[in-house]
């Protein structure tokens, strides 16, 4: 199987869908002639032309609204945000329009749009460029939220997201764009709402999404070699819909849950999962549900401190050891 | 500072009536002293103390109905005080008084908030037993009280965790229910001229004692025996084992038991509270002798397995059972049990049902004996005796007989198990 980057895996997903379905088009700041700020759309403008790969002005509210309108009229826009941090000026379009139209039209109008781009901290770009808004969006009934950790998942989930009839908020990560993994050629889909056990274990469940999955895997390796503890890593892949069964099955197997989440702890994704476990797996718990999240402060600009703000394998190991 | 709560004295109990206090307020209490008599949905039982100290408070009057887990009394050790200085001593105590007039559960919780005060402000240990939800669940499923493990928890902050309940040599966590319901247990006393060694009960022995006593006293057993022609099994196994995969007679019986239970699912069941649980799949519990007892780990969905898979599963479970490596969940969820004493030279026996299941199959040894064949000649036959113990609340004789008939067909033509 070819080894390609996370960035290339996404690029292949776009090429597959642009070829397969004429209603699919890409747009965003610098996605066309400049090949994308992070080169995720490299070569696509040249191959598919200006009608299918569209550069936009620097106005997220405007082009997100354009995307909603196009989707309502039957097209399948894939809208790039240079950073998910820039989505906030377009929240009215995302939440009030994309998220609510199907409900408010009595199911007559769908908004089959993908909104995508990096949603991560850890790159020394400051508080206003380092948001991880998956919890805001997952809080909105009507929106779907996806956060792949690997190149394989990125391609399969992107193709599913483009084909989905609801708006999917696709959270990428600039720190993962260069990661290399095995990715099949051609088209394949990964259903939204199906988690993946990235590592089997028996003693504790690490539940994570996005890059935190890799942090959890590194921590699991340390726990196995240095402490004889077998950690299972559950990669949610999609946050809404959420694979509750996978979470509950894993907790029922290991009886301990540690949630690893790069977003903030207050009202975060991990809060939701902790609630789920407390409500539905209470009697399976042999220790309190624990979390390792970003430290609860705006993204720290100091590079050494920023590295400590996000979950690290060491923090995960240390927290895990408090549960035994 | 132990707070004594209403114990769960039977599987179906939700509340108990405190019939009589055997001790008075102010009495000195030793571990094992009789504290009270409690009437459950099933019987009147004696409640022993797992704590020592002074019986400082009785939160409930005789005759009151009390929910499981609600506080009923307070026993204080030396240097322990019940109330932080300045806290009105009489307030909460009065709150328990209405319980006498109207036996309800809610006023009893007043006792909890009150005794929680020293736990937070003083240096004495918390009156609430600190145990993980899983530890509580396992203890409840085995009828064990957690009180005896207080202070012995190995989890963070001394929390009692699942492993403590499963593994600890429990001298303290005594079965919540001891003795047959309503009948005082007959206990041995020293015999003059014949000194005894008193062997402490292991956790396993306690569980065996408690569960099997409950089974034999609560489940109306009946027994049906058949003798089957085992010659086809002997031939089948010999031929099968030439393939390189070695199976035992027991493996064949296990798979047949599971497959037959799919055909006659009424035996794959349990008597519940007002309903019968009939299961869709066979979780086959296998009795395995280990040092100081036996365990019954479970092969899940056994009917779906091949002979070789059943064989491998049993070997794995037996090895890990002897090494004490089985996990709690591997014992749980069985729907029917097989016990085989053939290897010990037992031809036939009756097994005690493994509660809450409705049936257990007792398997003897294959023995050569004279039999009368279809031509009325006496020939040497290979015979195997199977005895099914059934819970008559769930399974009737005719149903059990039909089940054994299906089992006989499978075992007398074992190649059908290859299908």
PDB file of N, CA and C in Angstrom, chain A residues 151-225:
ATOM      1  N   UNK A 151      -3.335   9.487   8.195  1.00  0.00           N
ATOM      2  CA  UNK A 151      -3.594   9.688   6.763  1.00  0.00           C
ATOM      3  C   UNK A 151      -4.722   8.790   6.256  1.00  0.00           C
ATOM      4  N   UNK A 152      -4.736   7.519   6.678  1.00  0.00           N
ATOM      5  CA  UNK A 152      -5.766   6.589   6.214  1.00  0.00           C
ATOM      6  C   UNK A 152      -7.159   7.098   6.595  1.00  0.00           C
ATOM      7  N   UNK A 153      -7.294   7.479   7.869  1.00  0.00           N
ATOM      8  CA  UNK A 153      -8.598   7.963   8.326  1.00  0.00           C
ATOM      9  C   UNK A 153      -8.958   9.281   7.644  1.00  0.00           C
ATOM     10  N   UNK A 154      -7.952  10.145   7.398  1.00  0.00           N
ATOM     11  CA  UNK A 154      -8.228  11.453   6.798  1.00  0.00           C
ATOM     12  C   UNK A 154      -8.881  11.279   5.427  1.00  0.00           C
ATOM     13  N   UNK A 155      -8.346  10.380   4.612  1.00  0.00           N
ATOM     14  CA  UNK A 155      -8.885  10.217   3.251  1.00  0.00           C
ATOM     15  C   UNK A 155     -10.290   9.596   3.298  1.00  0.00           C
ATOM     16  N   UNK A 156     -10.418   8.496   4.037  1.00  0.00           N
ATOM     17  CA  UNK A 156     -11.712   7.795   4.070  1.00  0.00           C
ATOM     18  C   UNK A 156     -12.805   8.643   4.694  1.00  0.00           C
ATOM     19  N   UNK A 157     -12.465   9.393   5.746  1.00  0.00           N
ATOM     20  CA  UNK A 157     -13.468  10.237   6.398  1.00  0.00           C
ATOM     21  C   UNK A 157     -13.823  11.437   5.523  1.00  0.00           C
ATOM     22  N   UNK A 158     -12.825  11.965   4.784  1.00  0.00           N
ATOM     23  CA  UNK A 158     -13.119  13.122   3.927  1.00  0.00           C
ATOM     24  C   UNK A 158     -14.083  12.718   2.819  1.00  0.00           C
ATOM     25  N   UNK A 159     -13.858  11.558   2.209  1.00  0.00           N
ATOM     26  CA  UNK A 159     -14.765  11.134   1.134  1.00  0.00           C
ATOM     27  C   UNK A 159     -16.181  10.944   1.696  1.00  0.00           C
ATOM     28  N   UNK A 160     -16.276  10.318   2.873  1.00  0.00           N
ATOM     29  CA  UNK A 160     -17.606  10.157   3.495  1.00  0.00           C
ATOM     30  C   UNK A 160     -18.232  11.508   3.801  1.00  0.00           C
ATOM     31  N   UNK A 161     -17.417  12.459   4.257  1.00  0.00           N
ATOM     32  CA  UNK A 161     -17.948  13.774   4.638  1.00  0.00           C
ATOM     33  C   UNK A 161     -18.487  14.512   3.422  1.00  0.00           C
ATOM     34  N   UNK A 162     -17.768  14.420   2.294  1.00  0.00           N
ATOM     35  CA  UNK A 162     -18.227  15.105   1.075  1.00  0.00           C
ATOM     36  C   UNK A 162     -19.552  14.493   0.609  1.00  0.00           C
ATOM     37  N   UNK A 163     -19.690  13.181   0.781  1.00  0.00           N
ATOM     38  CA  UNK A 163     -20.920  12.513   0.317  1.00  0.00           C
ATOM     39  C   UNK A 163     -22.065  12.646   1.324  1.00  0.00           C
ATOM     40  N   UNK A 164     -21.766  13.102   2.519  1.00  0.00           N
ATOM     41  CA  UNK A 164     -22.803  13.209   3.548  1.00  0.00           C
ATOM     42  C   UNK A 164     -23.752  14.362   3.209  1.00  0.00           C
ATOM     43  N   UNK A 165     -25.000  14.199   3.533  1.00  0.00           N
ATOM     44  CA  UNK A 165     -25.985  15.222   3.177  1.00  0.00           C
ATOM     45  C   UNK A 165     -26.136  16.316   4.229  1.00  0.00           C
ATOM     46  N   UNK A 166     -25.354  16.253   5.284  1.00  0.00           N
ATOM     47  CA  UNK A 166     -25.348  17.334   6.266  1.00  0.00           C
ATOM     48  C   UNK A 166     -24.003  18.043   6.230  1.00  0.00           C
ATOM     49  N   UNK A 167     -23.955  19.190   6.887  1.00  0.00           N
ATOM     50  CA  UNK A 167     -22.697  19.915   6.964  1.00  0.00           C
ATOM     51  C   UNK A 167     -21.749  19.194   7.925  1.00  0.00           C
ATOM     52  N   UNK A 168     -20.562  18.920   7.427  1.00  0.00           N
ATOM     53  CA  UNK A 168     -19.553  18.250   8.243  1.00  0.00           C
ATOM     54  C   UNK A 168     -18.417  19.230   8.506  1.00  0.00           C
ATOM     55  N   UNK A 169     -18.119  19.438   9.776  1.00  0.00           N
ATOM     56  CA  UNK A 169     -16.987  20.277  10.165  1.00  0.00           C
ATOM     57  C   UNK A 169     -15.786  19.354  10.320  1.00  0.00           C
ATOM     58  N   UNK A 170     -14.835  19.495   9.433  1.00  0.00           N
ATOM     59  CA  UNK A 170     -13.724  18.554   9.339  1.00  0.00           C
ATOM     60  C   UNK A 170     -12.482  19.210   9.932  1.00  0.00           C
ATOM     61  N   UNK A 171     -12.035  18.685  11.074  1.00  0.00           N
ATOM     62  CA  UNK A 171     -10.961  19.314  11.841  1.00  0.00           C
ATOM     63  C   UNK A 171      -9.636  18.632  11.526  1.00  0.00           C
ATOM     64  N   UNK A 172      -8.781  19.358  10.798  1.00  0.00           N
ATOM     65  CA  UNK A 172      -7.456  18.823  10.490  1.00  0.00           C
ATOM     66  C   UNK A 172      -6.452  19.387  11.488  1.00  0.00           C
ATOM     67  N   UNK A 173      -5.175  19.101  11.236  1.00  0.00           N
ATOM     68  CA  UNK A 173      -4.168  19.520  12.208  1.00  0.00           C
ATOM     69  C   UNK A 173      -2.869  19.786  11.459  1.00  0.00           C
ATOM     70  N   UNK A 174      -2.364  21.001  11.570  1.00  0.00           N
ATOM     71  CA  UNK A 174      -1.156  21.348  10.805  1.00  0.00           C
ATOM     72  C   UNK A 174       0.034  20.488  11.213  1.00  0.00           C
ATOM     73  N   UNK A 175       0.041  20.017  12.465  1.00  0.00           N
ATOM     74  CA  UNK A 175       1.166  19.194  12.926  1.00  0.00           C
ATOM     75  C   UNK A 175       1.095  17.780  12.343  1.00  0.00           C
ATOM     76  N   UNK A 176      -0.062  17.433  11.798  1.00  0.00           N
ATOM     77  CA  UNK A 176      -0.210  16.093  11.224  1.00  0.00           C
ATOM     78  C   UNK A 176      -0.030  16.078   9.713  1.00  0.00           C
ATOM     79  N   UNK A 177      -0.057  17.275   9.065  1.00  0.00           N
ATOM     80  CA  UNK A 177      -0.059  17.290   7.595  1.00  0.00           C
ATOM     81  C   UNK A 177       1.112  16.513   7.002  1.00  0.00           C
ATOM     82  N   UNK A 178       2.257  16.514   7.690  1.00  0.00           N
ATOM     83  CA  UNK A 178       3.432  15.827   7.158  1.00  0.00           C
ATOM     84  C   UNK A 178       3.549  14.374   7.587  1.00  0.00           C
ATOM     85  N   UNK A 179       2.638  13.904   8.469  1.00  0.00           N
ATOM     86  CA  UNK A 179       2.704  12.511   8.934  1.00  0.00           C
ATOM     87  C   UNK A 179       2.451  11.552   7.780  1.00  0.00           C
ATOM     88  N   UNK A 180       3.194  10.477   7.777  1.00  0.00           N
ATOM     89  CA  UNK A 180       3.102   9.518   6.671  1.00  0.00           C
ATOM     90  C   UNK A 180       2.447   8.233   7.157  1.00  0.00           C
ATOM     91  N   UNK A 181       1.583   7.684   6.335  1.00  0.00           N
ATOM     92  CA  UNK A 181       0.944   6.417   6.673  1.00  0.00           C
ATOM     93  C   UNK A 181       0.494   5.690   5.419  1.00  0.00           C
ATOM     94  N   UNK A 182       0.093   4.449   5.620  1.00  0.00           N
ATOM     95  CA  UNK A 182      -0.378   3.642   4.493  1.00  0.00           C
ATOM     96  C   UNK A 182      -1.785   4.083   4.106  1.00  0.00           C
ATOM     97  N   UNK A 183      -1.958   4.393   2.838  1.00  0.00           N
ATOM     98  CA  UNK A 183      -3.266   4.836   2.352  1.00  0.00           C
ATOM     99  C   UNK A 183      -3.548   4.133   1.024  1.00  0.00           C
ATOM    100  N   UNK A 184      -4.682   3.452   0.914  1.00  0.00           N
ATOM    101  CA  UNK A 184      -4.995   2.773  -0.340  1.00  0.00           C
ATOM    102  C   UNK A 184      -5.153   3.779  -1.476  1.00  0.00           C
ATOM    103  N   UNK A 185      -4.813   3.336  -2.681  1.00  0.00           N
ATOM    104  CA  UNK A 185      -5.100   4.166  -3.850  1.00  0.00           C
ATOM    105  C   UNK A 185      -6.604   4.117  -4.114  1.00  0.00           C
ATOM    106  N   UNK A 186      -7.081   5.112  -4.830  1.00  0.00           N
ATOM    107  CA  UNK A 186      -8.495   5.097  -5.210  1.00  0.00           C
ATOM    108  C   UNK A 186      -9.397   5.502  -4.065  1.00  0.00           C
ATOM    109  N   UNK A 187     -10.670   5.203  -4.276  1.00  0.00           N
ATOM    110  CA  UNK A 187     -11.690   5.710  -3.369  1.00  0.00           C
ATOM    111  C   UNK A 187     -12.069   4.681  -2.317  1.00  0.00           C
ATOM    112  N   UNK A 188     -12.249   5.119  -1.083  1.00  0.00           N
ATOM    113  CA  UNK A 188     -12.811   4.263  -0.032  1.00  0.00           C
ATOM    114  C   UNK A 188     -13.441   5.185   1.002  1.00  0.00           C
ATOM    115  N   UNK A 189     -14.375   4.661   1.752  1.00  0.00           N
ATOM    116  CA  UNK A 189     -15.040   5.510   2.749  1.00  0.00           C
ATOM    117  C   UNK A 189     -14.888   4.905   4.139  1.00  0.00           C
ATOM    118  N   UNK A 190     -14.881   5.766   5.127  1.00  0.00           N
ATOM    119  CA  UNK A 190     -14.963   5.350   6.529  1.00  0.00           C
ATOM    120  C   UNK A 190     -16.232   5.997   7.069  1.00  0.00           C
ATOM    121  N   UNK A 191     -17.180   5.207   7.556  1.00  0.00           N
ATOM    122  CA  UNK A 191     -18.434   5.812   7.997  1.00  0.00           C
ATOM    123  C   UNK A 191     -18.221   6.793   9.156  1.00  0.00           C
ATOM    124  N   UNK A 192     -18.983   7.871   9.159  1.00  0.00           N
ATOM    125  CA  UNK A 192     -18.927   8.815  10.275  1.00  0.00           C
ATOM    126  C   UNK A 192     -19.607   8.167  11.480  1.00  0.00           C
ATOM    127  N   UNK A 193     -19.020   8.346  12.644  1.00  0.00           N
ATOM    128  CA  UNK A 193     -19.647   7.793  13.849  1.00  0.00           C
ATOM    129  C   UNK A 193     -19.149   6.410  14.203  1.00  0.00           C
ATOM    130  N   UNK A 194     -18.044   6.003  13.616  1.00  0.00           N
ATOM    131  CA  UNK A 194     -17.475   4.697  13.966  1.00  0.00           C
ATOM    132  C   UNK A 194     -16.050   4.913  14.466  1.00  0.00           C
ATOM    133  N   UNK A 195     -15.836   4.632  15.739  1.00  0.00           N
ATOM    134  CA  UNK A 195     -14.509   4.797  16.324  1.00  0.00           C
ATOM    135  C   UNK A 195     -13.611   3.646  15.889  1.00  0.00           C
ATOM    136  N   UNK A 196     -12.336   3.798  16.170  1.00  0.00           N
ATOM    137  CA  UNK A 196     -11.368   2.770  15.767  1.00  0.00           C
ATOM    138  C   UNK A 196     -10.455   2.495  16.958  1.00  0.00           C
ATOM    139  N   UNK A 197     -10.303   1.217  17.287  1.00  0.00           N
ATOM    140  CA  UNK A 197      -9.378   0.866  18.364  1.00  0.00           C
ATOM    141  C   UNK A 197      -7.979   0.879  17.756  1.00  0.00           C
ATOM    142  N   UNK A 198      -7.196   1.885  18.101  1.00  0.00           N
ATOM    143  CA  UNK A 198      -5.875   2.013  17.503  1.00  0.00           C
ATOM    144  C   UNK A 198      -4.858   1.117  18.213  1.00  0.00           C
ATOM    145  N   UNK A 199      -5.163   0.701  19.420  1.00  0.00           N
ATOM    146  CA  UNK A 199      -4.295  -0.220  20.139  1.00  0.00           C
ATOM    147  C   UNK A 199      -5.178  -0.958  21.136  1.00  0.00           C
ATOM    148  N   UNK A 200      -5.054  -2.284  21.151  1.00  0.00           N
ATOM    149  CA  UNK A 200      -5.846  -3.074  22.090  1.00  0.00           C
ATOM    150  C   UNK A 200      -5.159  -3.098  23.446  1.00  0.00           C
ATOM    151  N   UNK A 201      -5.935  -3.076  24.495  1.00  0.00           N
ATOM    152  CA  UNK A 201      -5.349  -3.145  25.826  1.00  0.00           C
ATOM    153  C   UNK A 201      -6.371  -3.661  26.809  1.00  0.00           C
ATOM    154  N   UNK A 202      -5.929  -3.930  28.031  1.00  0.00           N
ATOM    155  CA  UNK A 202      -6.820  -4.566  28.998  1.00  0.00           C
ATOM    156  C   UNK A 202      -6.982  -3.787  30.297  1.00  0.00           C
ATOM    157  N   UNK A 203      -6.093  -2.827  30.578  1.00  0.00           N
ATOM    158  CA  UNK A 203      -6.076  -2.249  31.921  1.00  0.00           C
ATOM    159  C   UNK A 203      -6.682  -0.851  32.014  1.00  0.00           C
ATOM    160  N   UNK A 204      -6.616  -0.097  30.938  1.00  0.00           N
ATOM    161  CA  UNK A 204      -7.134   1.274  30.969  1.00  0.00           C
ATOM    162  C   UNK A 204      -7.467   1.692  29.541  1.00  0.00           C
ATOM    163  N   UNK A 205      -8.526   2.482  29.376  1.00  0.00           N
ATOM    164  CA  UNK A 205      -8.907   2.966  28.037  1.00  0.00           C
ATOM    165  C   UNK A 205      -8.496   4.426  27.900  1.00  0.00           C
ATOM    166  N   UNK A 206      -7.699   4.723  26.891  1.00  0.00           N
ATOM    167  CA  UNK A 206      -7.440   6.106  26.514  1.00  0.00           C
ATOM    168  C   UNK A 206      -8.425   6.447  25.407  1.00  0.00           C
ATOM    169  N   UNK A 207      -9.188   7.499  25.591  1.00  0.00           N
ATOM    170  CA  UNK A 207     -10.177   7.877  24.582  1.00  0.00           C
ATOM    171  C   UNK A 207      -9.781   9.250  24.051  1.00  0.00           C
ATOM    172  N   UNK A 208      -9.590   9.336  22.751  1.00  0.00           N
ATOM    173  CA  UNK A 208      -9.015  10.555  22.183  1.00  0.00           C
ATOM    174  C   UNK A 208      -9.514  10.760  20.766  1.00  0.00           C
ATOM    175  N   UNK A 209      -9.243  11.968  20.229  1.00  0.00           N
ATOM    176  CA  UNK A 209      -9.504  12.231  18.818  1.00  0.00           C
ATOM    177  C   UNK A 209      -8.394  13.119  18.292  1.00  0.00           C
ATOM    178  N   UNK A 210      -8.234  13.101  16.968  1.00  0.00           N
ATOM    179  CA  UNK A 210      -7.219  13.952  16.359  1.00  0.00           C
ATOM    180  C   UNK A 210      -5.829  13.586  16.846  1.00  0.00           C
ATOM    181  N   UNK A 211      -4.971  14.606  16.947  1.00  0.00           N
ATOM    182  CA  UNK A 211      -3.577  14.346  17.283  1.00  0.00           C
ATOM    183  C   UNK A 211      -3.421  13.734  18.674  1.00  0.00           C
ATOM    184  N   UNK A 212      -4.367  13.977  19.567  1.00  0.00           N
ATOM    185  CA  UNK A 212      -4.297  13.395  20.910  1.00  0.00           C
ATOM    186  C   UNK A 212      -4.256  11.871  20.858  1.00  0.00           C
ATOM    187  N   UNK A 213      -4.758  11.285  19.764  1.00  0.00           N
ATOM    188  CA  UNK A 213      -4.681   9.830  19.602  1.00  0.00           C
ATOM    189  C   UNK A 213      -3.214   9.392  19.570  1.00  0.00           C
ATOM    190  N   UNK A 214      -2.397  10.169  18.848  1.00  0.00           N
ATOM    191  CA  UNK A 214      -0.979   9.811  18.734  1.00  0.00           C
ATOM    192  C   UNK A 214      -0.281   9.979  20.083  1.00  0.00           C
ATOM    193  N   UNK A 215      -0.674  11.028  20.812  1.00  0.00           N
ATOM    194  CA  UNK A 215      -0.135  11.228  22.160  1.00  0.00           C
ATOM    195  C   UNK A 215      -0.510  10.037  23.044  1.00  0.00           C
ATOM    196  N   UNK A 216      -1.750   9.599  22.916  1.00  0.00           N
ATOM    197  CA  UNK A 216      -2.218   8.471  23.724  1.00  0.00           C
ATOM    198  C   UNK A 216      -1.471   7.193  23.356  1.00  0.00           C
ATOM    199  N   UNK A 217      -1.207   7.020  22.062  1.00  0.00           N
ATOM    200  CA  UNK A 217      -0.478   5.818  21.630  1.00  0.00           C
ATOM    201  C   UNK A 217       0.941   5.820  22.196  1.00  0.00           C
ATOM    202  N   UNK A 218       1.576   7.007  22.178  1.00  0.00           N
ATOM    203  CA  UNK A 218       2.933   7.095  22.725  1.00  0.00           C
ATOM    204  C   UNK A 218       2.908   6.790  24.220  1.00  0.00           C
ATOM    205  N   UNK A 219       1.906   7.308  24.908  1.00  0.00           N
ATOM    206  CA  UNK A 219       1.790   7.057  26.348  1.00  0.00           C
ATOM    207  C   UNK A 219       1.533   5.576  26.618  1.00  0.00           C
ATOM    208  N   UNK A 220       0.721   4.960  25.771  1.00  0.00           N
ATOM    209  CA  UNK A 220       0.414   3.537  25.953  1.00  0.00           C
ATOM    210  C   UNK A 220       1.683   2.699  25.828  1.00  0.00           C
ATOM    211  N   UNK A 221       2.537   3.103  24.903  1.00  0.00           N
ATOM    212  CA  UNK A 221       3.797   2.366  24.712  1.00  0.00           C
ATOM    213  C   UNK A 221       4.677   2.492  25.969  1.00  0.00           C
ATOM    214  N   UNK A 222       4.754   3.704  26.514  1.00  0.00           N
ATOM    215  CA  UNK A 222       5.564   3.907  27.729  1.00  0.00           C
ATOM    216  C   UNK A 222       4.985   3.079  28.878  1.00  0.00           C
ATOM    217  N   UNK A 223       3.668   3.103  29.011  1.00  0.00           N
ATOM    218  CA  UNK A 223       3.042   2.346  30.111  1.00  0.00           C
ATOM    219  C   UNK A 223       3.313   0.851  29.968  1.00  0.00           C
ATOM    220  N   UNK A 224       3.307   0.366  28.728  1.00  0.00           N
ATOM    221  CA  UNK A 224       3.520  -1.067  28.509  1.00  0.00           C
ATOM    222  C   UNK A 224       4.957  -1.449  28.838  1.00  0.00           C
ATOM    223  N   UNK A 225       5.910  -0.645  28.374  1.00  0.00           N
ATOM    224  CA  UNK A 225       7.307  -1.056  28.534  1.00  0.00           C
ATOM    225  C   UNK A 225       7.843  -0.737  29.930  1.00  0.00           C
TER     226      UNK A 225
END
